[in-house]
Amino acid sequence: MSVLSEEACDLLVIGSGAGGLSAAVAAAWHGLEVIVVEKEPVFGGTTAWSGGWMWVPRNPLAQEAGIAEDQQTIRTYLRHELGNHYEEARISAFLAAAPEMVAFFRQHTAVQFIDGNKIPDMHGNTPGAAQGGRSVCAAPYDGRELGPLAGKLRPPLPEISLLGMGIASGADFAHFLNAARSWKSFAHVTRRIGRHALDLALQGRGAQLVNGNALAARLLKSADDLGVDLRAQAPARRLLSRDGVVTGAAVEQDGQEIRIRARVGVVLACGGFPHDYERLKQLVPHNPEGRAHWSAAPSTNTGDGLRLGESVGALVDARLAAPCAWAPVSLVPRKDGSFGHFPHLAERAKPGLIAVTADGRRFVNEADSYYDYVDALLKAIPAGAEPISWLICDHRFQRRYGLGFAKPAPLPLAPYIASGYLKRGKTLSELAHNCGIDRDGLAETVARYNKTAAHGRDPQFHRGETPYNRMGGDATVKPNPSVAPIERGPFYAVRIVPGSLGTFAGLKTDARANVLDAEGRTIPGLFAVGADMASIMGGTYPAGGINLGPAMTFGYVVGRDAARKFKSEKARARS
Ligand SMILES: Cc1cc2nc3c(=O)[nH]c(=O)nc-3n(C[C@H](O)[C@H](O)[C@H](O)COP(=O)(O)OP(=O)(O)OC[C@H]3O[C@@H](n4cnc5c(N)ncnc54)[C@H](O)[C@@H]3O)c2cc1C
């Protein structure tokens, strides 16, 4: 490949998800010249497909609502959750900078937030767990504000949007579930769909952006406002270094190589390795061939950042509790013969659903987190067996809440059954037969579950006993919003495979996101953020938002500190 040109900037950011764009925006606001290179034709990465929730304890929105907590309680929670993986320096840096990050973006950029003051931590029985106030989400955004950049934003994940329209978690989602039962919800849904149809007609794409799509859009807009040079279809191929200092990267653009020199440094923000089959083979235990892991992250996140880091001596920290942010996934047949990866984040806590393995037995509190579900599945499956499970419900449940990609009433069931995605049986025995589940095992399991479910209890796995379970349930169902019997056929099932929302193992860094080598020394000029940085949660999943909260925070820290360093070096050179 011929070298087209040499260019220079202060900070070169590789990857345009939350980690990369947060660094770019913070650095540009502090006066640096920033280039962001993105491999894909669209910006936003996994972030644009995500829920957009960020775990940010002591954030300004919670404080303004009067939720005051000391850092000690948060540390207590993290110490219990992370165990041996608790790293004092990086956790302290995160807890100090995360609220500052939210304040910075709110005050100076287009990134605005809504509060998570009613969203509990995942493990309510762990000391120090909060009932709310530790998270924020990107506020919904009118995509028309992006102007010509709108076409450059990664659209929402097709499997979890409706005709390309994202549905926001919380009240919006509840309205969609209730559209066939409440006039208010029906009116809300009609308004949303009507506006979406108009946007499609006028702009060719939806403009009511929510959750992670709103976060990516707001970051993109902020970067553009601050003059960040945003380049799509520009994959970084190699890092450039001199005397052990990273000085830039070789980037491919229009089939030619451009060498971009970065005066302060290079930020690796390529979104981890959810589709790097070689590394998955090494690190994911159930996955000896490398292909038996179905991440919901974009297939183009192929571990480039980790490999770029390793090429200059960086260390990938794989000694985490888990290498990936586990999530149960079902495979949705697409028209072109491929399969979409549907992450099951919403319906498992609703009342009237259980999960079983091929022997027909339950193995988990299904209302617990997506991470806990897969963690339990991998532990329940005998070594060497395929880690498969099934979500099981009755007709009432499916029509009321939907089951994975198979939407609730009034949308018809026939297409999901015809495609083989949704399995159906008039009886439990027929369903078991259609899925290859042990019939007696399933019959016994459902009978045992139903016996106490009628009274809202689940003595076997304790569904509905934590605030997190109850939040995901149905508040109208009493006495337990997460428990109801599975009674009248037809019955339905969806096959679940182990997947993830992204990866946890990543480049080892210090508390300022400087990349470290095998001896623990910093590699000058190289930073890693987002999923390219080994998770500060040590491979555990204590709360929703533990990917994006640290991604945004350490991105902000890198941008801010890079600018400070640059200015002080310049001042020293002048004096
Ligand atoms: C459905 C879903 C819901 C989720 N919800 C949440 C949530 O609510 N809260 C939470 O904390 N986490 C959530 N996650 C996880 C979270 O989205 C990711 O951990 C996070 O977005 C990763 O951010 P990032 O900046 O590291 O990478 P990404 O957002 O993936 O961005 C990386 C970018 O780098 C680009 N890139 C890769 N290689 C190169 C290269 N060589 N050169 C240039 N560019 C390159 C990629 O194309 C991509 O655009 C969710 C994930 C999914 C799939």
XYZ file of C-alpha atoms and ligand atoms in Angstrom:
628
model
C 0.000 0.000 0.000
C 1.390 3.413 -0.899
C 1.837 6.088 1.746
C -0.414 8.960 0.718
C 0.631 11.523 3.265
C 1.882 12.330 6.700
C -0.392 14.285 8.989
C -0.248 15.489 12.563
C -2.597 16.215 15.434
C -2.339 16.466 19.213
C -4.449 13.427 20.113
C -5.328 10.548 17.800
C -8.338 8.505 18.881
C -8.910 5.078 17.331
C -12.584 4.092 17.558
C -15.749 6.165 17.914
C -17.772 4.593 20.729
C -18.304 6.111 24.162
C -14.683 5.647 25.221
C -13.148 7.216 22.118
C -15.604 10.063 21.651
C -15.550 10.972 25.326
C -11.750 11.329 25.127
C -12.007 13.273 21.868
C -14.635 15.702 23.185
C -12.828 16.341 26.481
C -9.484 16.896 24.714
C -10.974 19.173 22.050
C -12.843 21.212 24.650
C -9.553 21.693 26.486
C -7.986 23.019 23.293
C -6.310 20.029 21.634
C -6.392 19.236 17.940
C -8.055 15.823 17.748
C -8.542 13.264 14.995
C -10.923 10.313 15.459
C -10.509 7.424 13.043
C -13.311 4.877 12.758
C -13.061 1.651 10.818
C -16.742 1.471 9.916
C -18.731 3.742 7.568
C -20.759 4.780 10.644
C -19.720 6.177 14.020
C -20.882 4.967 17.415
C -19.809 1.314 17.758
C -21.496 -0.881 20.340
C -22.365 2.285 22.210
C -24.936 3.186 19.539
C -26.643 -0.209 20.086
C -26.503 -0.053 23.858
C -28.959 0.852 26.575
C -26.915 4.008 27.134
C -26.917 3.524 30.922
C -23.822 4.602 32.805
C -23.011 3.607 36.376
C -21.894 6.862 37.978
C -22.219 6.824 41.770
C -22.663 10.254 43.388
C -23.569 11.788 40.065
C -24.872 15.375 40.001
C -28.432 14.348 39.039
C -28.716 12.091 42.089
C -27.221 14.749 44.333
C -29.689 17.342 43.044
C -32.501 14.905 43.906
C -31.181 14.766 47.482
C -29.561 11.332 47.230
C -26.418 11.808 49.272
C -24.112 8.881 49.894
C -20.551 8.684 51.028
C -17.899 6.945 48.960
C -17.459 4.376 51.713
C -20.821 2.714 51.038
C -20.000 2.448 47.359
C -16.584 1.003 48.111
C -18.197 -1.520 50.482
C -20.449 -2.685 47.665
C -17.609 -2.930 45.185
C -15.276 -4.697 47.632
C -17.901 -7.374 48.242
C -18.760 -7.729 44.581
C -15.241 -7.625 43.112
C -13.460 -9.624 45.830
C -9.839 -10.256 44.818
C -10.371 -8.249 41.645
C -10.840 -4.972 43.542
C -8.053 -2.573 42.457
C -7.856 0.355 44.810
C -6.097 2.794 42.460
C -8.385 2.439 39.447
C -11.573 2.267 41.531
C -10.580 5.418 43.435
C -9.773 7.223 40.199
C -13.139 6.182 38.772
C -15.161 7.186 41.835
C -13.462 10.592 41.912
C -13.728 11.395 38.209
C -17.122 9.886 37.278
C -19.319 12.631 38.811
C -16.946 15.246 37.388
C -17.358 13.646 33.948
C -21.149 14.024 34.094
C -20.836 17.630 35.289
C -18.386 18.416 32.477
C -20.543 16.991 29.685
C -23.722 18.563 31.052
C -22.157 21.990 31.304
C -20.091 22.167 28.145
C -21.448 19.808 25.493
C -24.531 18.385 23.782
C -24.357 15.296 26.030
C -27.257 15.597 28.452
C -28.542 12.984 30.868
C -31.619 11.576 32.544
C -31.342 10.145 36.027
C -31.375 6.547 37.188
C -32.493 7.467 40.674
C -34.892 4.509 40.853
C -32.554 1.950 39.308
C -31.129 -0.409 41.916
C -27.781 -2.160 41.809
C -27.997 -5.740 40.574
C -27.299 -7.514 43.864
C -29.552 -6.027 46.512
C -28.377 -8.464 49.194
C -24.727 -7.398 48.959
C -23.651 -4.920 51.661
C -23.537 -1.375 50.304
C -26.006 -2.033 47.451
C -28.093 0.990 46.495
C -31.765 1.126 45.606
C -31.092 3.872 43.085
C -29.146 7.056 42.411
C -25.990 5.496 41.012
C -26.682 5.730 37.310
C -27.542 8.091 34.489
C -28.584 7.580 30.893
C -28.241 9.759 27.815
C -31.326 11.940 27.398
C -33.382 11.237 24.240
C -32.136 13.241 21.272
C -33.619 14.686 18.121
C -31.408 13.186 15.412
C -32.187 16.105 13.103
C -29.791 18.167 15.238
C -26.956 16.120 13.735
C -27.496 17.641 10.288
C -25.412 15.874 7.640
C -23.753 13.715 10.330
C -27.099 11.931 10.878
C -26.302 9.544 8.041
C -22.990 8.728 9.718
C -24.490 7.511 12.989
C -24.787 3.747 13.461
C -28.540 2.996 13.469
C -30.003 1.047 16.436
C -29.556 -2.741 16.607
C -32.325 -4.021 14.270
C -33.296 -6.928 16.566
C -34.178 -4.642 19.479
C -35.778 -1.776 17.599
C -39.174 -1.494 15.944
C -38.922 -0.701 12.218
C -35.600 0.992 12.973
C -37.021 3.003 15.886
C -35.381 2.614 19.279
C -37.693 2.065 22.253
C -36.440 3.692 25.439
C -36.164 1.670 28.616
C -38.650 2.664 31.333
C -41.930 4.441 30.606
C -41.624 4.294 26.803
C -41.080 0.507 26.848
C -44.007 0.081 29.261
C -46.285 1.993 26.876
C -45.331 -0.345 24.020
C -46.105 -3.379 26.212
C -49.457 -1.891 27.224
C -50.515 -0.541 23.829
C -53.215 -3.197 23.404
C -54.578 -2.624 26.940
C -54.554 1.104 27.634
C -55.764 4.043 25.544
C -53.016 6.225 26.972
C -50.357 3.764 25.906
C -52.035 3.262 22.537
C -51.964 7.037 21.950
C -48.295 7.209 22.975
C -47.315 4.382 20.635
C -49.357 5.831 17.757
C -47.615 9.188 18.219
C -44.173 7.575 18.288
C -44.799 5.429 15.214
C -46.438 8.324 13.329
C -43.460 10.580 13.983
C -41.085 7.761 12.990
C -42.940 7.242 9.703
C -42.664 10.978 9.003
C -38.916 10.970 9.762
C -38.441 7.997 7.456
C -40.368 9.766 4.694
C -38.532 13.089 5.093
C -35.020 12.009 6.103
C -34.882 8.360 5.219
C -34.093 7.450 8.841
C -35.545 7.681 12.323
C -34.795 10.818 14.361
C -36.264 10.001 17.797
C -33.026 8.721 19.250
C -32.995 7.071 22.655
C -30.630 5.209 24.980
C -27.230 4.322 23.499
C -28.143 5.710 20.098
C -28.842 9.068 21.753
C -25.546 8.831 23.667
C -23.544 8.183 20.490
C -25.418 10.948 18.647
C -24.871 13.461 21.434
C -21.160 12.606 21.620
C -20.835 12.869 17.850
C -22.565 16.235 17.795
C -20.357 17.506 20.640
C -17.210 16.338 18.860
C -18.300 17.994 15.636
C -19.179 21.237 17.433
C -15.681 21.315 18.916
C -13.978 20.833 15.563
C -12.857 17.219 16.044
C -11.761 15.756 12.707
C -14.068 12.720 12.381
C -13.046 10.142 9.785
C -15.157 7.100 8.920
C -13.908 4.107 6.919
C -10.441 4.780 8.269
C -9.165 1.704 10.140
C -5.954 2.051 12.127
C -3.560 -0.645 10.940
C -0.343 -0.091 12.915
C 0.986 1.968 15.752
C 4.027 4.149 15.084
C 6.636 4.403 17.800
C 10.099 5.765 18.389
C 12.406 4.819 21.277
C 9.545 3.088 23.084
C 7.217 6.096 22.767
C 4.019 5.741 20.724
C 4.010 8.616 18.271
C 1.001 7.950 16.072
C -0.638 5.372 13.843
C -0.797 4.258 10.252
C -4.382 4.510 9.081
C -5.942 3.210 5.894
C -8.041 5.697 3.968
C -9.342 5.230 0.438
C -7.053 2.237 -0.038
C -3.945 4.202 0.935
C -1.932 4.533 4.092
C -1.804 7.789 5.987
C 0.633 8.222 8.827
C -0.889 10.354 11.530
C 1.558 11.680 14.067
C 0.044 12.421 17.473
C 1.948 14.996 19.530
C 0.433 13.946 22.873
C -0.637 10.394 22.300
C -2.869 7.727 20.799
C -6.064 6.469 22.441
C -7.087 2.873 21.775
C -10.901 2.722 21.862
C -11.749 -0.128 19.466
C -14.428 -1.758 21.629
C -12.689 -4.911 22.840
C -12.703 -8.336 21.155
C -16.332 -9.613 21.035
C -15.738 -11.003 17.550
C -12.046 -11.901 17.649
C -12.491 -15.666 17.349
C -8.848 -16.472 18.080
C -8.866 -14.609 21.374
C -12.328 -15.897 22.254
C -11.013 -19.410 21.719
C -8.252 -18.759 24.236
C -10.250 -16.910 26.871
C -13.848 -18.148 26.785
C -14.098 -21.503 28.543
C -17.178 -22.964 26.801
C -15.804 -22.095 23.410
C -12.995 -24.444 22.309
C -13.517 -23.771 18.579
C -13.822 -19.996 19.026
C -17.285 -19.745 17.401
C -19.588 -20.824 20.231
C -19.966 -17.347 21.649
C -22.621 -15.032 20.254
C -21.950 -11.442 21.231
C -24.610 -8.806 20.583
C -21.855 -6.244 19.896
C -21.118 -5.301 16.256
C -19.328 -8.052 14.336
C -16.659 -5.565 13.276
C -15.322 -5.219 16.822
C -12.582 -7.726 16.207
C -10.017 -6.965 18.895
C -7.898 -4.525 16.844
C -7.143 -2.326 19.856
C -5.770 -5.217 21.899
C -3.563 -6.367 19.013
C -2.314 -2.810 18.347
C -1.424 -2.516 22.039
C 0.344 -5.868 22.086
C 2.393 -4.832 19.046
C 4.175 -2.259 21.223
C 4.542 -4.474 24.272
C 1.227 -3.926 26.088
C -0.201 -6.663 28.276
C -3.740 -8.059 27.918
C -5.075 -8.706 31.392
C -7.066 -11.920 31.153
C -7.074 -12.832 34.856
C -10.577 -11.524 35.378
C -13.609 -13.205 36.944
C -15.000 -13.490 33.401
C -13.558 -12.426 30.043
C -16.878 -11.113 28.704
C -19.917 -9.147 29.834
C -22.112 -12.256 29.583
C -25.651 -11.994 28.217
C -28.161 -14.646 27.118
C -28.676 -14.378 23.373
C -31.112 -15.961 20.940
C -30.383 -16.317 17.252
C -32.881 -14.545 15.003
C -33.026 -15.810 11.413
C -32.612 -12.947 8.947
C -33.821 -12.873 5.355
C -30.258 -13.099 3.970
C -29.649 -16.382 5.805
C -27.566 -14.844 8.590
C -28.645 -14.642 12.246
C -29.200 -11.559 14.384
C -28.020 -11.819 17.981
C -30.913 -10.827 20.275
C -29.749 -10.009 23.823
C -32.383 -11.010 26.416
C -32.307 -7.986 28.706
C -35.958 -7.230 29.407
C -38.445 -10.115 29.650
C -36.729 -12.625 31.954
C -37.899 -10.872 35.131
C -41.556 -10.718 34.081
C -43.932 -13.034 35.945
C -44.602 -16.442 34.353
C -41.296 -17.399 32.758
C -38.636 -19.930 33.661
C -35.400 -21.090 32.056
C -34.350 -24.713 31.792
C -31.452 -26.713 30.408
C -31.939 -29.778 28.179
C -32.757 -31.937 31.218
C -35.791 -29.730 31.865
C -34.359 -28.358 35.144
C -34.076 -24.747 36.216
C -30.591 -23.491 37.020
C -30.914 -19.796 37.915
C -33.078 -17.016 39.227
C -34.100 -15.898 35.740
C -34.939 -12.389 37.000
C -31.321 -11.770 37.992
C -28.988 -9.999 35.612
C -28.029 -11.132 32.104
C -24.489 -11.729 33.368
C -25.720 -13.906 36.251
C -27.878 -15.930 33.871
C -24.971 -16.974 31.635
C -22.608 -17.384 34.583
C -25.077 -19.840 36.151
C -25.659 -21.601 32.830
C -21.946 -22.208 32.302
C -21.678 -23.604 35.823
C -24.756 -25.822 35.411
C -23.678 -27.486 32.173
C -21.425 -30.544 32.487
C -17.936 -30.088 31.035
C -17.899 -30.636 27.276
C -21.690 -30.319 26.868
C -23.180 -27.562 24.732
C -24.207 -24.639 26.989
C -27.777 -24.242 25.783
C -30.904 -23.293 27.687
C -34.513 -22.485 26.910
C -36.830 -19.735 28.099
C -40.283 -21.225 28.672
C -43.637 -19.454 29.074
C -47.329 -19.855 28.360
C -49.576 -18.126 25.837
C -50.673 -15.434 28.286
C -47.091 -14.459 28.995
C -46.007 -14.387 25.363
C -48.934 -12.217 24.312
C -48.520 -9.901 27.293
C -44.718 -9.362 27.369
C -43.316 -11.016 24.256
C -40.571 -13.624 24.350
C -37.263 -12.326 23.015
C -37.610 -11.222 19.428
C -41.183 -12.654 19.269
C -43.167 -9.502 20.023
C -46.299 -9.342 22.223
C -49.907 -8.774 21.028
C -51.163 -7.345 18.789
C -48.225 -8.358 16.574
C -48.825 -11.789 15.023
C -46.917 -14.874 16.178
C -46.977 -16.758 12.885
C -43.720 -15.331 11.397
C -41.688 -16.254 14.482
C -43.030 -19.789 14.469
C -42.589 -20.160 10.713
C -38.941 -19.074 10.927
C -38.293 -21.621 13.679
C -37.300 -18.875 16.141
C -40.257 -19.503 18.453
C -41.079 -23.095 19.426
C -44.677 -23.923 20.301
C -46.458 -26.914 21.837
C -50.121 -27.397 22.709
C -48.915 -29.110 25.845
C -45.690 -28.888 27.822
C -44.891 -32.385 26.650
C -45.254 -31.367 22.993
C -43.132 -28.268 23.599
C -40.420 -30.366 25.247
C -40.465 -32.729 22.272
C -40.193 -29.835 19.783
C -37.195 -28.405 21.615
C -35.405 -31.630 22.494
C -35.913 -31.025 26.225
C -36.452 -33.956 28.607
C -40.272 -34.238 28.889
C -40.497 -35.582 32.421
C -37.892 -33.121 33.630
C -39.840 -30.177 32.224
C -43.187 -31.455 33.530
C -41.766 -31.899 37.033
C -40.046 -28.508 36.956
C -43.166 -26.610 35.895
C -45.326 -28.482 38.434
C -42.865 -27.661 41.223
C -42.601 -24.021 40.154
C -46.391 -23.598 39.796
C -47.112 -24.991 43.259
C -45.662 -21.921 44.976
C -45.871 -19.467 42.072
C -49.629 -19.281 42.596
C -48.795 -17.596 45.941
C -46.076 -15.406 44.433
C -43.199 -17.413 45.861
C -40.161 -19.095 44.349
C -38.434 -20.969 47.180
C -36.044 -22.661 44.758
C -34.405 -19.549 43.227
C -36.032 -16.597 45.042
C -37.332 -14.668 42.042
C -38.598 -11.250 42.996
C -36.748 -10.991 46.289
C -34.361 -8.161 45.325
C -35.172 -4.618 44.193
C -33.437 -5.419 40.870
C -35.754 -8.403 40.266
C -38.816 -6.373 41.180
C -37.839 -3.463 38.934
C -37.727 -5.840 35.964
C -41.048 -7.466 36.897
C -44.604 -6.257 36.392
C -45.684 -3.959 39.227
C -49.359 -4.725 38.562
C -48.850 -8.383 39.488
C -49.281 -9.033 43.214
C -47.865 -10.140 45.571
C -44.674 -10.754 43.581
C -44.112 -8.763 40.366
C -41.672 -11.414 39.155
C -43.611 -14.611 39.825
C -46.759 -16.085 38.249
C -47.682 -19.652 37.306
C -47.167 -21.086 33.812
C -50.607 -22.486 33.235
C -52.514 -22.619 29.997
C -51.207 -23.722 26.627
C -50.132 -23.309 24.009
C -46.667 -23.051 25.538
C -43.655 -21.378 23.958
C -39.881 -21.587 24.125
C -36.880 -19.749 22.733
C -33.439 -21.318 22.566
C -30.721 -19.383 24.377
C -27.002 -19.500 23.645
C -24.232 -17.855 25.658
C -23.292 -14.404 24.416
C -22.240 -11.038 25.672
C -22.731 -7.299 25.518
C -19.003 -6.940 24.933
C -15.739 -7.922 26.570
C -14.078 -7.354 29.952
C -10.544 -8.678 29.422
C -8.424 -5.919 27.925
C -5.237 -3.921 28.041
C -3.784 -3.433 31.477
C -3.730 0.238 32.406
C -2.967 2.426 35.397
C -5.466 4.744 37.058
C -5.038 7.350 34.312
C -5.669 4.913 31.447
C -1.972 4.780 30.500
C -1.306 1.401 28.903
C 1.144 -0.803 30.835
C 3.672 -3.329 29.614
C 4.363 -6.776 31.068
C 6.619 -5.225 33.754
C 3.920 -2.774 34.777
C 5.660 0.240 33.206
C 3.637 2.786 31.252
C 4.066 2.815 27.493
C 4.490 6.547 26.859
C 1.969 8.029 24.431
C -0.518 5.151 24.616
C -3.909 5.127 26.363
C -6.725 2.575 26.382
C -10.371 3.278 27.225
C -13.756 1.563 27.016
C -13.630 -2.149 26.307
C -9.989 -1.947 25.172
C -9.098 -1.258 28.822
C -9.336 -4.284 31.144
C -12.581 -3.723 33.047
C -12.132 -1.948 36.374
C -14.876 -4.270 37.657
C -12.458 -7.193 37.299
C -14.828 -9.243 35.166
C -17.754 -9.011 37.600
C -21.079 -7.244 36.899
C -22.286 -5.388 39.993
C -24.664 -2.946 38.265
C -26.146 -1.911 34.947
C -23.932 0.691 33.270
C -20.572 -0.633 34.458
C -19.223 -0.609 30.904
C -20.312 2.824 29.758
C -19.793 4.600 33.107
C -16.058 3.782 33.177
C -15.762 4.181 29.352
C -17.085 7.741 29.538
C -15.112 8.504 32.699
C -11.691 7.291 31.619
C -12.244 8.806 28.161
C -12.888 12.120 29.906
C -9.805 11.665 32.137
C -7.550 10.933 29.131
C -8.834 13.951 27.175
C -8.530 16.307 30.142
C -5.093 15.088 31.252
C -3.669 14.983 27.729
C -4.587 18.648 27.315
C -3.063 19.581 30.674
C 0.133 17.728 29.876
C 0.394 19.299 26.430
C -0.129 22.788 27.791
C 2.400 22.375 30.573
C 5.019 20.941 28.165
C 4.433 23.838 25.799
C 4.798 26.336 28.620
C 8.018 24.642 29.758
C 9.396 24.730 26.217
C 8.661 28.465 25.993
C 10.299 29.348 29.317
C -27.534 -4.409 23.238
C -26.478 -3.861 24.156
C -26.865 -3.090 25.244
C -25.882 -2.579 26.100
N -26.280 -1.739 27.111
C -25.339 -1.225 27.932
C -25.710 -0.277 28.937
O -26.853 0.201 29.014
N -24.729 0.143 29.784
C -23.425 -0.293 29.692
O -22.595 0.119 30.507
N -23.054 -1.145 28.713
C -23.968 -1.591 27.820
N -23.563 -2.401 26.796
C -22.110 -2.618 26.590
C -21.497 -1.319 26.025
O -22.312 -0.856 24.975
C -20.063 -1.486 25.520
O -19.265 -2.043 26.525
C -19.497 -0.109 25.149
O -20.336 0.536 24.222
C -18.097 -0.209 24.579
O -17.700 1.115 24.260
P -16.330 1.345 23.518
O -16.190 2.796 23.322
O -15.266 0.622 24.217
O -16.512 0.580 22.108
P -17.564 0.709 20.936
O -18.729 1.529 21.313
O -17.817 -0.654 20.439
O -16.748 1.518 19.830
C -15.578 0.975 19.271
C -15.422 1.498 17.859
O -14.088 1.223 17.394
C -14.157 0.911 16.030
N -12.914 0.204 15.624
C -12.591 -1.086 15.855
N -11.370 -1.345 15.329
C -10.931 -0.199 14.754
C -9.764 0.170 14.040
N -8.777 -0.705 13.781
N -9.649 1.447 13.576
C -10.642 2.353 13.788
N -11.778 2.043 14.451
C -11.918 0.794 14.942
C -15.398 0.057 15.933
O -15.851 -0.031 14.597
C -16.360 0.817 16.862
O -17.098 1.771 16.160
C -24.511 -2.886 25.897
C -24.135 -3.653 24.793
C -25.097 -4.130 23.917
C -24.668 -4.921 22.723
